[in-house]
Amino acid sequence: MKPMRVIDSHTEGEPTRMIVSGGPDLGTGSMAERRALFRERFDPVRSFAVDEPRGHEAMVGALLCEPVDRAHAAGLIFFNNVGFLGMCGHATIGAAVTLHHMGRIGLGRHCFETPVGVVSVNLLSRHAVEIENVASDRYLSTVSVTVPGLGQVTGDVAWGGNWFFLTDHAGPALTMKNIPELTRTAEAIKRALAEAGITGRDGAEIDHIEIFGAPESPGARSRNFVLCPGSAYDRSPCGTGTSAKLACLAAAGKLQAGEEWVQESIVGSRFAARYRLDDEGRIIPTITGHAFVVSEATLHADPDDPFLHGFRR
């Protein structure tokens, strides 16, 4: 394995590690095809980059790729401590700020290719980024599942670039001190959904659990706790989760196109969000947040290292 150059950032508190060189050669197919090849042949590279001892459970990776369409600014493949993601809103914001830091893009509008489609990015300043996500929708409404220790939990199943179960009927208050209990609650909900055979479209696994409560800061509309695959919680308000929330609100007639929704995270950071309807009537979310470059590093692969390919708890 070659030395790997990475640039780390955080978006509203949630880390992104972007591989800018030294990643695997995935050919010239679409980002979905390259992600499949990454998963099948190069998964140790994923764990090397983001798992301990070089990373940690909250680290989300983004592999910088040459886009298929040369008019687009970049291709991105997202991954975390246990596998690969379809889309990642906070990492897209982090990637835009990182590419500007590298001198690769200027302020203004750009397009990034992802495994689930092309995402429009508007770099508003060195730190502020507005992303227009892929079309999002509520797939199932008011789904109830029996969760041991909680009883019946009701929520929606929605797509925002990843699959989510969204509920405000679960567990403890959304405070930092309750993160361990919230994690156990979300894990129990996820298990119950799987055992009940509740999935996303075409049998897709619901791998994100999003719990909502009242906000703590003025101007916010909601506070959330998002448990990601691998049982790490999202420090940001979660871009794909906020997109899924907008889809649910729109489907329920609770949020109109163009109306702002400010989503607060469990750590108190915020995304400003709204949606438009495209020509087919689909919900197209826009998420605005802030990211900051925090470090640059070269990761070395020593063949004698007993933890060369990382480990996780």
PDB file of C-alpha atoms in Angstrom:
ATOM      1  CA  MET A   1       0.000   0.000   0.000  1.00  0.00           C
ATOM      2  CA  LYS A   2       1.342   3.420  -0.970  1.00  0.00           C
ATOM      3  CA  PRO A   3       1.645   6.325   1.464  1.00  0.00           C
ATOM      4  CA  MET A   4      -1.761   7.995   1.649  1.00  0.00           C
ATOM      5  CA  ARG A   5      -2.173  11.740   1.795  1.00  0.00           C
ATOM      6  CA  VAL A   6      -5.272  12.880   3.673  1.00  0.00           C
ATOM      7  CA  ILE A   7      -6.816  16.200   4.666  1.00  0.00           C
ATOM      8  CA  ASP A   8      -9.101  16.226   7.696  1.00  0.00           C
ATOM      9  CA  SER A   9     -11.947  18.638   8.285  1.00  0.00           C
ATOM     10  CA  HIS A  10     -15.012  18.884  10.442  1.00  0.00           C
ATOM     11  CA  THR A  11     -18.486  19.988   9.410  1.00  0.00           C
ATOM     12  CA  GLU A  12     -20.497  21.332  12.326  1.00  0.00           C
ATOM     13  CA  GLY A  13     -18.436  19.055  14.575  1.00  0.00           C
ATOM     14  CA  GLU A  14     -18.534  15.879  12.466  1.00  0.00           C
ATOM     15  CA  PRO A  15     -15.160  14.783  11.022  1.00  0.00           C
ATOM     16  CA  THR A  16     -14.326  14.017   7.397  1.00  0.00           C
ATOM     17  CA  ARG A  17     -11.047  12.510   6.212  1.00  0.00           C
ATOM     18  CA  MET A  18     -10.580  13.042   2.483  1.00  0.00           C
ATOM     19  CA  ILE A  19      -8.071  10.826   0.685  1.00  0.00           C
ATOM     20  CA  VAL A  20      -6.432  13.124  -1.850  1.00  0.00           C
ATOM     21  CA  SER A  21      -3.718  10.716  -3.072  1.00  0.00           C
ATOM     22  CA  GLY A  22      -2.555   7.177  -2.415  1.00  0.00           C
ATOM     23  CA  GLY A  23      -6.007   5.630  -2.614  1.00  0.00           C
ATOM     24  CA  PRO A  24      -6.899   2.530  -4.657  1.00  0.00           C
ATOM     25  CA  ASP A  25      -7.129   2.586  -8.454  1.00  0.00           C
ATOM     26  CA  LEU A  26     -10.838   2.065  -9.135  1.00  0.00           C
ATOM     27  CA  GLY A  27     -10.876   2.643 -12.866  1.00  0.00           C
ATOM     28  CA  THR A  28     -13.082   5.062 -14.773  1.00  0.00           C
ATOM     29  CA  GLY A  29     -16.621   3.817 -14.174  1.00  0.00           C
ATOM     30  CA  SER A  30     -19.400   5.657 -12.390  1.00  0.00           C
ATOM     31  CA  MET A  31     -19.026   6.440  -8.686  1.00  0.00           C
ATOM     32  CA  ALA A  32     -21.484   3.609  -7.949  1.00  0.00           C
ATOM     33  CA  GLU A  33     -19.348   1.180  -9.960  1.00  0.00           C
ATOM     34  CA  ARG A  34     -16.166   2.409  -8.312  1.00  0.00           C
ATOM     35  CA  ARG A  35     -17.740   2.119  -4.864  1.00  0.00           C
ATOM     36  CA  ALA A  36     -18.666  -1.496  -5.623  1.00  0.00           C
ATOM     37  CA  LEU A  37     -15.068  -2.215  -6.676  1.00  0.00           C
ATOM     38  CA  PHE A  38     -13.748  -0.447  -3.566  1.00  0.00           C
ATOM     39  CA  ARG A  39     -15.997  -2.630  -1.392  1.00  0.00           C
ATOM     40  CA  GLU A  40     -15.158  -5.880  -3.167  1.00  0.00           C
ATOM     41  CA  ARG A  41     -11.393  -5.533  -3.606  1.00  0.00           C
ATOM     42  CA  PHE A  42     -10.037  -2.766  -1.376  1.00  0.00           C
ATOM     43  CA  ASP A  43     -11.955  -2.821   1.895  1.00  0.00           C
ATOM     44  CA  PRO A  44      -8.675  -3.005   3.911  1.00  0.00           C
ATOM     45  CA  VAL A  45      -7.843   0.433   2.492  1.00  0.00           C
ATOM     46  CA  ARG A  46     -11.083   1.754   3.974  1.00  0.00           C
ATOM     47  CA  SER A  47     -10.315   0.375   7.431  1.00  0.00           C
ATOM     48  CA  PHE A  48      -6.675   1.505   7.191  1.00  0.00           C
ATOM     49  CA  ALA A  49      -7.820   5.078   6.559  1.00  0.00           C
ATOM     50  CA  VAL A  50     -10.579   5.550   9.137  1.00  0.00           C
ATOM     51  CA  ASP A  51     -10.465   2.834  11.791  1.00  0.00           C
ATOM     52  CA  GLU A  52      -8.236   2.888  14.866  1.00  0.00           C
ATOM     53  CA  PRO A  53      -5.341   3.470  15.380  1.00  0.00           C
ATOM     54  CA  ARG A  54      -5.218   6.036  12.544  1.00  0.00           C
ATOM     55  CA  GLY A  55      -8.874   7.043  12.837  1.00  0.00           C
ATOM     56  CA  HIS A  56     -11.805   6.501  15.174  1.00  0.00           C
ATOM     57  CA  GLU A  57     -15.454   5.411  15.088  1.00  0.00           C
ATOM     58  CA  ALA A  58     -16.840   8.866  14.196  1.00  0.00           C
ATOM     59  CA  MET A  59     -14.466   9.368  11.258  1.00  0.00           C
ATOM     60  CA  VAL A  60     -16.112   9.452   7.828  1.00  0.00           C
ATOM     61  CA  GLY A  61     -13.913   9.014   4.783  1.00  0.00           C
ATOM     62  CA  ALA A  62     -14.241  10.517   1.327  1.00  0.00           C
ATOM     63  CA  LEU A  63     -12.123   9.214  -1.524  1.00  0.00           C
ATOM     64  CA  LEU A  64     -11.430  11.979  -4.036  1.00  0.00           C
ATOM     65  CA  CYS A  65     -11.861  10.634  -7.585  1.00  0.00           C
ATOM     66  CA  GLU A  66     -11.649  11.993 -11.089  1.00  0.00           C
ATOM     67  CA  PRO A  67     -15.239  12.598 -12.238  1.00  0.00           C
ATOM     68  CA  VAL A  68     -16.730  10.826 -15.233  1.00  0.00           C
ATOM     69  CA  ASP A  69     -17.963  14.158 -16.592  1.00  0.00           C
ATOM     70  CA  ARG A  70     -14.953  16.454 -16.872  1.00  0.00           C
ATOM     71  CA  ALA A  71     -17.241  19.454 -16.429  1.00  0.00           C
ATOM     72  CA  HIS A  72     -17.799  18.337 -12.836  1.00  0.00           C
ATOM     73  CA  ALA A  73     -15.407  19.370 -10.085  1.00  0.00           C
ATOM     74  CA  ALA A  74     -14.866  15.974  -8.432  1.00  0.00           C
ATOM     75  CA  GLY A  75     -16.087  12.486  -7.748  1.00  0.00           C
ATOM     76  CA  LEU A  76     -16.520  11.331  -4.146  1.00  0.00           C
ATOM     77  CA  ILE A  77     -16.958   7.898  -2.555  1.00  0.00           C
ATOM     78  CA  PHE A  78     -17.978   7.917   1.112  1.00  0.00           C
ATOM     79  CA  PHE A  79     -17.197   5.335   3.788  1.00  0.00           C
ATOM     80  CA  ASN A  80     -17.001   4.931   7.551  1.00  0.00           C
ATOM     81  CA  ASN A  81     -15.747   2.556  10.225  1.00  0.00           C
ATOM     82  CA  VAL A  82     -17.803  -0.410   8.997  1.00  0.00           C
ATOM     83  CA  GLY A  83     -18.488   0.088   5.307  1.00  0.00           C
ATOM     84  CA  PHE A  84     -19.645   2.365   2.515  1.00  0.00           C
ATOM     85  CA  LEU A  85     -22.300   5.055   2.271  1.00  0.00           C
ATOM     86  CA  GLY A  86     -24.418   6.208  -0.633  1.00  0.00           C
ATOM     87  CA  MET A  87     -24.221   9.904   0.095  1.00  0.00           C
ATOM     88  CA  CYS A  88     -22.911  11.980   2.997  1.00  0.00           C
ATOM     89  CA  GLY A  89     -24.015  15.581   3.364  1.00  0.00           C
ATOM     90  CA  HIS A  90     -21.534  16.697   5.987  1.00  0.00           C
ATOM     91  CA  ALA A  91     -18.645  15.064   4.087  1.00  0.00           C
ATOM     92  CA  THR A  92     -19.715  16.791   0.865  1.00  0.00           C
ATOM     93  CA  ILE A  93     -19.597  20.128   2.673  1.00  0.00           C
ATOM     94  CA  GLY A  94     -16.205  19.175   4.126  1.00  0.00           C
ATOM     95  CA  ALA A  95     -14.933  18.105   0.704  1.00  0.00           C
ATOM     96  CA  ALA A  96     -15.920  21.442  -0.847  1.00  0.00           C
ATOM     97  CA  VAL A  97     -14.064  23.405   1.835  1.00  0.00           C
ATOM     98  CA  THR A  98     -11.080  21.052   1.514  1.00  0.00           C
ATOM     99  CA  LEU A  99     -10.940  21.394  -2.280  1.00  0.00           C
ATOM    100  CA  HIS A 100     -11.002  25.172  -1.890  1.00  0.00           C
ATOM    101  CA  HIS A 101      -8.188  24.890   0.682  1.00  0.00           C
ATOM    102  CA  MET A 102      -6.219  22.905  -1.913  1.00  0.00           C
ATOM    103  CA  GLY A 103      -6.824  25.548  -4.581  1.00  0.00           C
ATOM    104  CA  ARG A 104      -8.849  23.086  -6.677  1.00  0.00           C
ATOM    105  CA  ILE A 105     -12.123  25.050  -6.708  1.00  0.00           C
ATOM    106  CA  GLY A 106     -13.132  28.652  -6.202  1.00  0.00           C
ATOM    107  CA  LEU A 107     -16.200  30.234  -4.667  1.00  0.00           C
ATOM    108  CA  GLY A 108     -19.431  29.587  -6.511  1.00  0.00           C
ATOM    109  CA  ARG A 109     -21.264  26.588  -7.936  1.00  0.00           C
ATOM    110  CA  HIS A 110     -19.774  23.186  -8.691  1.00  0.00           C
ATOM    111  CA  CYS A 111     -21.015  19.636  -9.259  1.00  0.00           C
ATOM    112  CA  PHE A 112     -19.757  16.565  -7.399  1.00  0.00           C
ATOM    113  CA  GLU A 113     -20.473  13.017  -8.554  1.00  0.00           C
ATOM    114  CA  THR A 114     -21.477  10.553  -5.821  1.00  0.00           C
ATOM    115  CA  PRO A 115     -22.578   6.901  -5.885  1.00  0.00           C
ATOM    116  CA  VAL A 116     -26.248   7.985  -5.691  1.00  0.00           C
ATOM    117  CA  GLY A 117     -26.126  10.829  -8.192  1.00  0.00           C
ATOM    118  CA  VAL A 118     -24.755  14.273  -8.953  1.00  0.00           C
ATOM    119  CA  VAL A 119     -24.864  16.807  -6.130  1.00  0.00           C
ATOM    120  CA  SER A 120     -24.749  20.559  -6.719  1.00  0.00           C
ATOM    121  CA  VAL A 121     -22.461  22.525  -4.390  1.00  0.00           C
ATOM    122  CA  ASN A 122     -22.379  26.277  -3.863  1.00  0.00           C
ATOM    123  CA  LEU A 123     -19.242  27.380  -2.004  1.00  0.00           C
ATOM    124  CA  LEU A 124     -20.430  30.583  -0.352  1.00  0.00           C
ATOM    125  CA  SER A 125     -17.196  31.383   1.521  1.00  0.00           C
ATOM    126  CA  ARG A 126     -14.061  29.655   2.837  1.00  0.00           C
ATOM    127  CA  HIS A 127     -16.249  27.816   5.340  1.00  0.00           C
ATOM    128  CA  ALA A 128     -19.910  28.094   4.298  1.00  0.00           C
ATOM    129  CA  VAL A 129     -21.305  25.605   1.782  1.00  0.00           C
ATOM    130  CA  GLU A 130     -24.766  25.053   0.361  1.00  0.00           C
ATOM    131  CA  ILE A 131     -25.414  21.639  -1.158  1.00  0.00           C
ATOM    132  CA  GLU A 132     -28.388  20.573  -3.239  1.00  0.00           C
ATOM    133  CA  ASN A 133     -28.830  16.910  -2.458  1.00  0.00           C
ATOM    134  CA  VAL A 134     -30.297  14.094  -4.511  1.00  0.00           C
ATOM    135  CA  ALA A 135     -34.087  13.699  -4.660  1.00  0.00           C
ATOM    136  CA  SER A 136     -35.452  12.563  -1.296  1.00  0.00           C
ATOM    137  CA  ASP A 137     -38.756  10.974  -0.338  1.00  0.00           C
ATOM    138  CA  ARG A 138     -40.806   9.491   2.474  1.00  0.00           C
ATOM    139  CA  TYR A 139     -41.164   5.795   1.674  1.00  0.00           C
ATOM    140  CA  LEU A 140     -43.272   4.595   4.614  1.00  0.00           C
ATOM    141  CA  SER A 141     -45.399   6.659   7.026  1.00  0.00           C
ATOM    142  CA  THR A 142     -46.253   6.005  10.701  1.00  0.00           C
ATOM    143  CA  VAL A 143     -44.573   2.626  10.868  1.00  0.00           C
ATOM    144  CA  SER A 144     -44.809   1.021  14.311  1.00  0.00           C
ATOM    145  CA  VAL A 145     -42.370  -1.484  15.726  1.00  0.00           C
ATOM    146  CA  THR A 146     -42.153  -3.081  19.167  1.00  0.00           C
ATOM    147  CA  VAL A 147     -38.804  -2.387  20.813  1.00  0.00           C
ATOM    148  CA  PRO A 148     -37.754  -4.279  23.958  1.00  0.00           C
ATOM    149  CA  GLY A 149     -37.567  -1.876  26.879  1.00  0.00           C
ATOM    150  CA  LEU A 150     -39.331   0.889  24.948  1.00  0.00           C
ATOM    151  CA  GLY A 151     -42.599  -0.621  23.804  1.00  0.00           C
ATOM    152  CA  GLN A 152     -44.148   0.546  20.565  1.00  0.00           C
ATOM    153  CA  VAL A 153     -42.097   3.092  18.605  1.00  0.00           C
ATOM    154  CA  THR A 154     -43.657   4.843  15.619  1.00  0.00           C
ATOM    155  CA  GLY A 155     -41.867   6.710  12.865  1.00  0.00           C
ATOM    156  CA  ASP A 156     -41.311   7.173   9.132  1.00  0.00           C
ATOM    157  CA  VAL A 157     -38.938   5.461   6.722  1.00  0.00           C
ATOM    158  CA  ALA A 158     -37.336   7.916   4.296  1.00  0.00           C
ATOM    159  CA  TRP A 159     -34.551   8.282   1.759  1.00  0.00           C
ATOM    160  CA  GLY A 160     -32.188  11.252   1.835  1.00  0.00           C
ATOM    161  CA  GLY A 161     -29.199   9.650   0.130  1.00  0.00           C
ATOM    162  CA  ASN A 162     -29.160   6.935   2.823  1.00  0.00           C
ATOM    163  CA  TRP A 163     -32.079   5.068   4.457  1.00  0.00           C
ATOM    164  CA  PHE A 164     -33.478   6.422   7.722  1.00  0.00           C
ATOM    165  CA  PHE A 165     -36.046   5.567  10.343  1.00  0.00           C
ATOM    166  CA  LEU A 166     -37.170   8.880  11.821  1.00  0.00           C
ATOM    167  CA  THR A 167     -39.042   9.110  15.115  1.00  0.00           C
ATOM    168  CA  ASP A 168     -39.823  11.491  17.946  1.00  0.00           C
ATOM    169  CA  HIS A 169     -41.324   8.710  20.053  1.00  0.00           C
ATOM    170  CA  ALA A 170     -38.282   7.124  21.601  1.00  0.00           C
ATOM    171  CA  GLY A 171     -36.234   7.150  24.753  1.00  0.00           C
ATOM    172  CA  PRO A 172     -34.419   9.754  26.772  1.00  0.00           C
ATOM    173  CA  ALA A 173     -34.049  13.498  26.341  1.00  0.00           C
ATOM    174  CA  LEU A 174     -31.678  14.644  23.584  1.00  0.00           C
ATOM    175  CA  THR A 175     -28.808  15.868  25.726  1.00  0.00           C
ATOM    176  CA  MET A 176     -25.091  15.171  25.583  1.00  0.00           C
ATOM    177  CA  LYS A 177     -25.159  13.315  28.893  1.00  0.00           C
ATOM    178  CA  ASN A 178     -27.693  10.881  27.443  1.00  0.00           C
ATOM    179  CA  ILE A 179     -25.616   9.911  24.385  1.00  0.00           C
ATOM    180  CA  PRO A 180     -24.781   6.399  25.717  1.00  0.00           C
ATOM    181  CA  GLU A 181     -28.463   5.721  26.446  1.00  0.00           C
ATOM    182  CA  LEU A 182     -29.565   7.253  23.143  1.00  0.00           C
ATOM    183  CA  THR A 183     -27.073   5.021  21.346  1.00  0.00           C
ATOM    184  CA  ARG A 184     -28.499   1.909  23.024  1.00  0.00           C
ATOM    185  CA  THR A 185     -32.031   3.090  22.212  1.00  0.00           C
ATOM    186  CA  ALA A 186     -31.235   3.658  18.532  1.00  0.00           C
ATOM    187  CA  GLU A 187     -29.448   0.304  18.284  1.00  0.00           C
ATOM    188  CA  ALA A 188     -32.507  -1.417  19.777  1.00  0.00           C
ATOM    189  CA  ILE A 189     -34.800   0.306  17.259  1.00  0.00           C
ATOM    190  CA  LYS A 190     -32.555  -0.745  14.392  1.00  0.00           C
ATOM    191  CA  ARG A 191     -32.578  -4.374  15.560  1.00  0.00           C
ATOM    192  CA  ALA A 192     -36.353  -4.330  15.946  1.00  0.00           C
ATOM    193  CA  LEU A 193     -36.834  -2.952  12.429  1.00  0.00           C
ATOM    194  CA  ALA A 194     -34.635  -5.692  10.983  1.00  0.00           C
ATOM    195  CA  GLU A 195     -36.393  -8.419  12.974  1.00  0.00           C
ATOM    196  CA  ALA A 196     -39.779  -7.104  11.808  1.00  0.00           C
ATOM    197  CA  GLY A 197     -38.631  -7.138   8.183  1.00  0.00           C
ATOM    198  CA  ILE A 198     -39.090  -3.381   7.769  1.00  0.00           C
ATOM    199  CA  THR A 199     -36.758  -2.077   5.077  1.00  0.00           C
ATOM    200  CA  GLY A 200     -36.265   0.699   2.599  1.00  0.00           C
ATOM    201  CA  ARG A 201     -37.173   0.393  -1.061  1.00  0.00           C
ATOM    202  CA  ASP A 202     -36.251  -2.910  -2.735  1.00  0.00           C
ATOM    203  CA  GLY A 203     -35.341  -4.463   0.602  1.00  0.00           C
ATOM    204  CA  ALA A 204     -32.598  -1.931   1.395  1.00  0.00           C
ATOM    205  CA  GLU A 205     -31.360  -1.974   4.959  1.00  0.00           C
ATOM    206  CA  ILE A 206     -32.414   0.937   7.148  1.00  0.00           C
ATOM    207  CA  ASP A 207     -28.971   1.702   8.510  1.00  0.00           C
ATOM    208  CA  HIS A 208     -29.529   5.145  10.075  1.00  0.00           C
ATOM    209  CA  ILE A 209     -31.801   5.870  13.054  1.00  0.00           C
ATOM    210  CA  GLU A 210     -32.843   9.493  13.658  1.00  0.00           C
ATOM    211  CA  ILE A 211     -34.524  10.551  16.893  1.00  0.00           C
ATOM    212  CA  PHE A 212     -36.039  14.043  17.227  1.00  0.00           C
ATOM    213  CA  GLY A 213     -36.833  16.329  20.106  1.00  0.00           C
ATOM    214  CA  ALA A 214     -37.310  19.976  20.968  1.00  0.00           C
ATOM    215  CA  PRO A 215     -34.445  22.340  20.053  1.00  0.00           C
ATOM    216  CA  GLU A 216     -32.355  24.142  22.651  1.00  0.00           C
ATOM    217  CA  SER A 217     -31.161  27.155  20.636  1.00  0.00           C
ATOM    218  CA  PRO A 218     -33.291  30.076  19.376  1.00  0.00           C
ATOM    219  CA  GLY A 219     -34.353  29.784  15.759  1.00  0.00           C
ATOM    220  CA  ALA A 220     -33.917  26.016  15.472  1.00  0.00           C
ATOM    221  CA  ARG A 221     -37.004  23.970  14.607  1.00  0.00           C
ATOM    222  CA  SER A 222     -35.852  20.608  15.927  1.00  0.00           C
ATOM    223  CA  ARG A 223     -32.975  18.778  17.624  1.00  0.00           C
ATOM    224  CA  ASN A 224     -31.810  15.349  16.509  1.00  0.00           C
ATOM    225  CA  PHE A 225     -29.712  12.362  17.473  1.00  0.00           C
ATOM    226  CA  VAL A 226     -28.566  10.301  14.494  1.00  0.00           C
ATOM    227  CA  LEU A 227     -27.010   6.869  14.874  1.00  0.00           C
ATOM    228  CA  CYS A 228     -24.948   5.915  11.830  1.00  0.00           C
ATOM    229  CA  PRO A 229     -23.829   2.473  10.642  1.00  0.00           C
ATOM    230  CA  GLY A 230     -21.122   1.253  13.000  1.00  0.00           C
ATOM    231  CA  SER A 231     -22.945   2.732  16.036  1.00  0.00           C
ATOM    232  CA  ALA A 232     -21.236   6.122  15.953  1.00  0.00           C
ATOM    233  CA  TYR A 233     -23.508   9.133  16.452  1.00  0.00           C
ATOM    234  CA  ASP A 234     -23.430  12.081  14.071  1.00  0.00           C
ATOM    235  CA  ARG A 235     -22.013  15.206  15.672  1.00  0.00           C
ATOM    236  CA  SER A 236     -23.526  17.318  12.890  1.00  0.00           C
ATOM    237  CA  PRO A 237     -27.289  17.504  12.227  1.00  0.00           C
ATOM    238  CA  CYS A 238     -26.658  14.960   9.404  1.00  0.00           C
ATOM    239  CA  GLY A 239     -27.116  16.173   5.841  1.00  0.00           C
ATOM    240  CA  THR A 240     -28.826  13.070   4.477  1.00  0.00           C
ATOM    241  CA  GLY A 241     -30.869  12.769   7.670  1.00  0.00           C
ATOM    242  CA  THR A 242     -32.006  16.374   7.397  1.00  0.00           C
ATOM    243  CA  SER A 243     -32.902  15.696   3.748  1.00  0.00           C
ATOM    244  CA  ALA A 244     -34.990  12.718   4.851  1.00  0.00           C
ATOM    245  CA  LYS A 245     -36.645  14.915   7.486  1.00  0.00           C
ATOM    246  CA  LEU A 246     -37.581  17.514   4.862  1.00  0.00           C
ATOM    247  CA  ALA A 247     -39.122  14.753   2.738  1.00  0.00           C
ATOM    248  CA  CYS A 248     -41.259  13.611   5.671  1.00  0.00           C
ATOM    249  CA  LEU A 249     -42.321  17.145   6.565  1.00  0.00           C
ATOM    250  CA  ALA A 250     -43.231  17.880   2.947  1.00  0.00           C
ATOM    251  CA  ALA A 251     -45.202  14.648   2.576  1.00  0.00           C
ATOM    252  CA  ALA A 252     -47.131  15.464   5.767  1.00  0.00           C
ATOM    253  CA  GLY A 253     -47.900  19.000   4.577  1.00  0.00           C
ATOM    254  CA  LYS A 254     -45.933  20.504   7.469  1.00  0.00           C
ATOM    255  CA  LEU A 255     -43.282  22.360   5.450  1.00  0.00           C
ATOM    256  CA  GLN A 256     -43.743  24.243   2.217  1.00  0.00           C
ATOM    257  CA  ALA A 257     -41.253  24.487  -0.638  1.00  0.00           C
ATOM    258  CA  GLY A 258     -38.752  27.264   0.051  1.00  0.00           C
ATOM    259  CA  GLU A 259     -39.577  27.452   3.778  1.00  0.00           C
ATOM    260  CA  GLU A 260     -36.485  27.247   5.986  1.00  0.00           C
ATOM    261  CA  TRP A 261     -36.005  24.440   8.492  1.00  0.00           C
ATOM    262  CA  VAL A 262     -33.128  24.847  10.951  1.00  0.00           C
ATOM    263  CA  GLN A 263     -31.996  21.462  12.261  1.00  0.00           C
ATOM    264  CA  GLU A 264     -29.942  21.341  15.463  1.00  0.00           C
ATOM    265  CA  SER A 265     -27.618  18.431  16.274  1.00  0.00           C
ATOM    266  CA  ILE A 266     -27.088  16.654  19.574  1.00  0.00           C
ATOM    267  CA  VAL A 267     -23.953  18.800  20.117  1.00  0.00           C
ATOM    268  CA  GLY A 268     -25.795  22.042  19.291  1.00  0.00           C
ATOM    269  CA  SER A 269     -24.491  22.673  15.749  1.00  0.00           C
ATOM    270  CA  ARG A 270     -26.954  23.592  12.999  1.00  0.00           C
ATOM    271  CA  PHE A 271     -27.848  23.105   9.354  1.00  0.00           C
ATOM    272  CA  ALA A 272     -30.222  25.467   7.551  1.00  0.00           C
ATOM    273  CA  ALA A 273     -32.392  23.516   5.133  1.00  0.00           C
ATOM    274  CA  ARG A 274     -35.150  23.986   2.567  1.00  0.00           C
ATOM    275  CA  TYR A 275     -36.456  22.126  -0.456  1.00  0.00           C
ATOM    276  CA  ARG A 276     -37.791  22.706  -3.941  1.00  0.00           C
ATOM    277  CA  LEU A 277     -39.887  20.520  -6.208  1.00  0.00           C
ATOM    278  CA  ASP A 278     -38.349  19.473  -9.509  1.00  0.00           C
ATOM    279  CA  ASP A 279     -40.232  19.039 -12.774  1.00  0.00           C
ATOM    280  CA  GLU A 280     -41.313  15.560 -11.686  1.00  0.00           C
ATOM    281  CA  GLY A 281     -42.597  16.803  -8.320  1.00  0.00           C
ATOM    282  CA  ARG A 282     -39.721  15.250  -6.393  1.00  0.00           C
ATOM    283  CA  ILE A 283     -38.316  16.853  -3.241  1.00  0.00           C
ATOM    284  CA  ILE A 284     -34.848  18.329  -3.822  1.00  0.00           C
ATOM    285  CA  PRO A 285     -33.308  19.361  -0.468  1.00  0.00           C
ATOM    286  CA  THR A 286     -30.774  22.132   0.028  1.00  0.00           C
ATOM    287  CA  ILE A 287     -28.561  22.020   3.135  1.00  0.00           C
ATOM    288  CA  THR A 288     -26.258  24.814   4.293  1.00  0.00           C
ATOM    289  CA  GLY A 289     -23.495  24.303   6.855  1.00  0.00           C
ATOM    290  CA  HIS A 290     -19.924  25.221   7.758  1.00  0.00           C
ATOM    291  CA  ALA A 291     -16.717  23.198   7.609  1.00  0.00           C
ATOM    292  CA  PHE A 292     -13.133  23.807   8.697  1.00  0.00           C
ATOM    293  CA  VAL A 293      -9.889  22.143   7.650  1.00  0.00           C
ATOM    294  CA  VAL A 294      -8.138  20.888  10.784  1.00  0.00           C
ATOM    295  CA  SER A 295      -5.096  18.911   9.602  1.00  0.00           C
ATOM    296  CA  GLU A 296      -3.112  17.414   6.746  1.00  0.00           C
ATOM    297  CA  ALA A 297      -1.204  14.162   7.067  1.00  0.00           C
ATOM    298  CA  THR A 298       0.476  11.289   5.263  1.00  0.00           C
ATOM    299  CA  LEU A 299      -0.562   7.835   6.480  1.00  0.00           C
ATOM    300  CA  HIS A 300       2.171   5.222   6.145  1.00  0.00           C
ATOM    301  CA  ALA A 301       1.520   1.503   5.694  1.00  0.00           C
ATOM    302  CA  ASP A 302       4.261  -0.433   7.464  1.00  0.00           C
ATOM    303  CA  PRO A 303       3.938  -4.158   6.601  1.00  0.00           C
ATOM    304  CA  ASP A 304       5.228  -5.014  10.085  1.00  0.00           C
ATOM    305  CA  ASP A 305       2.419  -3.072  11.760  1.00  0.00           C
ATOM    306  CA  PRO A 306       0.104  -5.605  13.488  1.00  0.00           C
ATOM    307  CA  PHE A 307      -2.753  -3.107  13.096  1.00  0.00           C
ATOM    308  CA  LEU A 308      -2.007  -2.222   9.486  1.00  0.00           C
ATOM    309  CA  HIS A 309      -5.625  -2.616   8.478  1.00  0.00           C
ATOM    310  CA  GLY A 310      -7.072  -1.079  11.617  1.00  0.00           C
ATOM    311  CA  PHE A 311      -9.454  -2.365  14.224  1.00  0.00           C
ATOM    312  CA  ARG A 312     -12.744  -1.338  15.768  1.00  0.00           C
ATOM    313  CA  ARG A 313     -14.576  -2.165  18.933  1.00  0.00           C
TER     314      ARG A 313
END
